[in-house]
PDB file of C-alpha atoms in Angstrom:
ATOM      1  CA  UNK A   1     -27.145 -20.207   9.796  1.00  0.00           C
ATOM      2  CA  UNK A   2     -23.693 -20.887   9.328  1.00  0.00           C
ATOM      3  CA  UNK A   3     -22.273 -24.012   8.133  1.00  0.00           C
ATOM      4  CA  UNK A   4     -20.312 -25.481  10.403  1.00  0.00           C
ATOM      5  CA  UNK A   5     -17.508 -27.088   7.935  1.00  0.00           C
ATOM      6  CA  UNK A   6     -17.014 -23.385   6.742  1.00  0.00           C
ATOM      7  CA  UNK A   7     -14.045 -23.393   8.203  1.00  0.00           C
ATOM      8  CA  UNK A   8     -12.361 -25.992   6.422  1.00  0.00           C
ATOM      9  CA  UNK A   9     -13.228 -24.556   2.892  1.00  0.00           C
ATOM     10  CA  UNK A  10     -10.209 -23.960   0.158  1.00  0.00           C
ATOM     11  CA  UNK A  11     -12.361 -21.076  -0.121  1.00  0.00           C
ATOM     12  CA  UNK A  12     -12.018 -18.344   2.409  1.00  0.00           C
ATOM     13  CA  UNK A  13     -10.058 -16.094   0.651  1.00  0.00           C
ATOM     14  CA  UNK A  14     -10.328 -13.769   4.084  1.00  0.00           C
ATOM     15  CA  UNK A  15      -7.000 -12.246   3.676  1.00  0.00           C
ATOM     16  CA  UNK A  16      -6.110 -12.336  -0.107  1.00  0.00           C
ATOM     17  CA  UNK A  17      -5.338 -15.573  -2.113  1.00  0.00           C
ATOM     18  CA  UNK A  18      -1.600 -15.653  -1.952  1.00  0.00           C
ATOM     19  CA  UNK A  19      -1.943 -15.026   1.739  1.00  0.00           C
ATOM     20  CA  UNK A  20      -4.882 -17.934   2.608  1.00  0.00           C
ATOM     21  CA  UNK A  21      -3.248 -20.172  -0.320  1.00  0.00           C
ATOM     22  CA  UNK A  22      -0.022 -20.206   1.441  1.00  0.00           C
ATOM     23  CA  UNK A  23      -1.857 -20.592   4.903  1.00  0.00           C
ATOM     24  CA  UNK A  24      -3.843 -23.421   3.206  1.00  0.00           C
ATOM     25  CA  UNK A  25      -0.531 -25.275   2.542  1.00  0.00           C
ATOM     26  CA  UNK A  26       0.799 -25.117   6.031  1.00  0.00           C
ATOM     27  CA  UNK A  27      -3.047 -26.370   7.410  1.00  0.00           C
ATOM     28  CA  UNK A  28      -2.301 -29.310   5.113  1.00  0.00           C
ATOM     29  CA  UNK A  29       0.807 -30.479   6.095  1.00  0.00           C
ATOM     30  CA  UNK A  30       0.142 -29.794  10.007  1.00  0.00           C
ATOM     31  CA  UNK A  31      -2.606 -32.409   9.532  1.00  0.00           C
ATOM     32  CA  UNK A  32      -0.390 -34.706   6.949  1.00  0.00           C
ATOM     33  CA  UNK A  33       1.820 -35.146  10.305  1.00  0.00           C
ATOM     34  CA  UNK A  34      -0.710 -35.685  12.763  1.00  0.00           C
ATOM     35  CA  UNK A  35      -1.464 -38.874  14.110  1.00  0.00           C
ATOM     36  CA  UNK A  36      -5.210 -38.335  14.560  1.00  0.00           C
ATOM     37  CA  UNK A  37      -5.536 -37.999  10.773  1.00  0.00           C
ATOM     38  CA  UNK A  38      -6.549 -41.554   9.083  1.00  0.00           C
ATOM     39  CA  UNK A  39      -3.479 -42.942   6.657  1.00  0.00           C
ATOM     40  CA  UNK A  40      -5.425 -42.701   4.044  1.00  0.00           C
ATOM     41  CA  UNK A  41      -6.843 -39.513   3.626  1.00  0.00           C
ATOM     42  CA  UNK A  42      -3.022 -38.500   3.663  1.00  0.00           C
ATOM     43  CA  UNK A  43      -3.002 -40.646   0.520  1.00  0.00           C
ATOM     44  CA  UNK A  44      -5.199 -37.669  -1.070  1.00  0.00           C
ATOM     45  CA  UNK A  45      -2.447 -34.507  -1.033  1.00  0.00           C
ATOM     46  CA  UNK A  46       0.245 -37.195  -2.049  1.00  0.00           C
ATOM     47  CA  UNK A  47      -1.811 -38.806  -4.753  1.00  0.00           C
ATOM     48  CA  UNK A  48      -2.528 -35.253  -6.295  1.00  0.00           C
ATOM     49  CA  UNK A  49       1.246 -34.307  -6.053  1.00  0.00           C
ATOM     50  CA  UNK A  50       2.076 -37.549  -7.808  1.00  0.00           C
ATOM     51  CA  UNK A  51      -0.316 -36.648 -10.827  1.00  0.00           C
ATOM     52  CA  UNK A  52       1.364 -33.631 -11.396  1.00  0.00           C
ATOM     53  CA  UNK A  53       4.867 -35.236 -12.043  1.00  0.00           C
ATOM     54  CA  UNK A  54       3.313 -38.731 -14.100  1.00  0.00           C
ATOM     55  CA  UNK A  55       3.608 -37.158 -17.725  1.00  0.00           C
ATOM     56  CA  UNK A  56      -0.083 -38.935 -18.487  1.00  0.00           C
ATOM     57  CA  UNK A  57      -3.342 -36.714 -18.307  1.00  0.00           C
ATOM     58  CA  UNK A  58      -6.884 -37.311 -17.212  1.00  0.00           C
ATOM     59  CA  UNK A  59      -7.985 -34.508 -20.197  1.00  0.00           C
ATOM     60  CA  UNK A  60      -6.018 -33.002 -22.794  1.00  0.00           C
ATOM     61  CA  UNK A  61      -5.591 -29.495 -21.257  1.00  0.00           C
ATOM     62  CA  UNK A  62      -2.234 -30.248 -19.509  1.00  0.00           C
ATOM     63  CA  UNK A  63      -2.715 -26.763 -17.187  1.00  0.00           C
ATOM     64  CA  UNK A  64      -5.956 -26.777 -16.024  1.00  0.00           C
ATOM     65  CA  UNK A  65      -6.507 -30.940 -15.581  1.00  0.00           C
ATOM     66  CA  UNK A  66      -3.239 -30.293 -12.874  1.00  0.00           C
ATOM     67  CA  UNK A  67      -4.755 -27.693 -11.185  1.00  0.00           C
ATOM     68  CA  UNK A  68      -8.199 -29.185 -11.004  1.00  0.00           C
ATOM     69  CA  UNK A  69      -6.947 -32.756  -9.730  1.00  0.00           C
ATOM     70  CA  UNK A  70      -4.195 -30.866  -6.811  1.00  0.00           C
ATOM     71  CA  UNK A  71      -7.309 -28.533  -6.244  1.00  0.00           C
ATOM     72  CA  UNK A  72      -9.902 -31.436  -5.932  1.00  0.00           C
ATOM     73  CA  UNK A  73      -7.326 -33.980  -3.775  1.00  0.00           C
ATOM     74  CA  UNK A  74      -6.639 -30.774  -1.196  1.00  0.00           C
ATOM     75  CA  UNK A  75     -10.307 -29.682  -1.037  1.00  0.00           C
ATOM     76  CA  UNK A  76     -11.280 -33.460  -0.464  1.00  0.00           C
ATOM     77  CA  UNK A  77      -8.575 -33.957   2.050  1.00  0.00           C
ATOM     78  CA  UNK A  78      -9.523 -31.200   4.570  1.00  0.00           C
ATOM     79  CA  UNK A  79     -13.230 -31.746   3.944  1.00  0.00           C
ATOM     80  CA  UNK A  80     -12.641 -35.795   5.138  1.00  0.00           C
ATOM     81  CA  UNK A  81     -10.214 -34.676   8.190  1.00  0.00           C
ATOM     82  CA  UNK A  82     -11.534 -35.031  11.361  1.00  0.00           C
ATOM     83  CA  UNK A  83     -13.156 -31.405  11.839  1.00  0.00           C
ATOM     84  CA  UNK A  84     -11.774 -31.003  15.443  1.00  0.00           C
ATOM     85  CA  UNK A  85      -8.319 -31.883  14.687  1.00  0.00           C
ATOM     86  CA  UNK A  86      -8.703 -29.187  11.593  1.00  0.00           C
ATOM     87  CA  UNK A  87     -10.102 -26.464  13.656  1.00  0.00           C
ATOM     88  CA  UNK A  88      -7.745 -27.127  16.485  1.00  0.00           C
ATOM     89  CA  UNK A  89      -4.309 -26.465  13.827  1.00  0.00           C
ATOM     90  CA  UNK A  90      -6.304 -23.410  11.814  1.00  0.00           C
ATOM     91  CA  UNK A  91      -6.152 -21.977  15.631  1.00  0.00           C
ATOM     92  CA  UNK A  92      -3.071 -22.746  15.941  1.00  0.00           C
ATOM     93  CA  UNK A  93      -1.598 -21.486  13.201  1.00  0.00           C
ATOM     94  CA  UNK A  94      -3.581 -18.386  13.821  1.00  0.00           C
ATOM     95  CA  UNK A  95      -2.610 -17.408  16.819  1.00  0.00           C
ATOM     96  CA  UNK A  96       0.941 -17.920  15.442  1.00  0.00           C
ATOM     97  CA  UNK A  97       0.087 -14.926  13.178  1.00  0.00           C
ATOM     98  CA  UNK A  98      -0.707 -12.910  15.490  1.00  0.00           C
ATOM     99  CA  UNK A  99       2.326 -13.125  17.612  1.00  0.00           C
ATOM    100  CA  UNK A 100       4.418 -12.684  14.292  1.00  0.00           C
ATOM    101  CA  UNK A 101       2.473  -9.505  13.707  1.00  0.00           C
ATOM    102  CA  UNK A 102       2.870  -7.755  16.605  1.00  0.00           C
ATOM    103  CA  UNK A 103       3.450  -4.380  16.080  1.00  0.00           C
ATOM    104  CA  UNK A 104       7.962  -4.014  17.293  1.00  0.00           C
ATOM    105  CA  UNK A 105       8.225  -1.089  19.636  1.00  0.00           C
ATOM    106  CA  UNK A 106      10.703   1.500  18.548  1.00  0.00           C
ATOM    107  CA  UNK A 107      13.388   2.891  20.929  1.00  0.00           C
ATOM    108  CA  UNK A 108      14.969   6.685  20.611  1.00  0.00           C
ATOM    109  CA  UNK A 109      18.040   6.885  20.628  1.00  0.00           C
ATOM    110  CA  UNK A 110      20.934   9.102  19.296  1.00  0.00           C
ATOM    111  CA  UNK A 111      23.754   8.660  17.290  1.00  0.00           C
ATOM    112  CA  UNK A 112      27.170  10.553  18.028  1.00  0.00           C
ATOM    113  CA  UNK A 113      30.053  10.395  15.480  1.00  0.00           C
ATOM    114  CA  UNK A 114      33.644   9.879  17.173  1.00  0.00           C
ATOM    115  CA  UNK A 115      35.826  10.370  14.476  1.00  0.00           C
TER     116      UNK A 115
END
């Protein structure tokens, strides 16, 4: 049986990882300007930004402590959103893929030079 917060997961990786981490990103701030999203769970992606400029560490492996606390504040933020108001914007966003991808139709045509 499928979980039903699957959806939500950091995790997909459906597409490729460039592809879902960049649709990731525009999930997360769809919901940072939503209303129906509490205050402070918006806290989370900001707070995890924030780290990544303060020149002070949680561990002493500068690299992977950044990428583990942005990783962990993101994850934690769309697993606390309200799971209607995250499926609804994944849909959205979605179907604005699709209509990007639509196949353009080529015309014939023929090209005469007048000089």
């Amino acid at each position: 049986m499928m979980n039903m917060k699957d959806n939500r997961s950091l995790n997909q990786a459906k597409e490729g990882f460039f592809s879902d981490l960049y649709q990731n990103i525009r999930l997360i701030i769809r919901l940072m300007g939503d209303s129906r999203v509490n205050i402070f769970l918006k806290a989370l992606p900001v707070g995890a930004l924030i780290y990544l400029v303060v020149p002070y560490d949680l561990l002493p492996i500068n690299p992977l402590d950044d990428a583990l606390v942005l990783w962990a504040g993101l994850a934690l933020f769309l697993e606390l959103c309200p799971e209607d108001v995250v499926n609804e914007h994944r849909k959205a966003l979605q179907k604005n893929n699709r209509i990007k991808q639509q196949p353009r139709t080529v015309i014939d045509g023929e090209f005469k030079d007048t000089r």
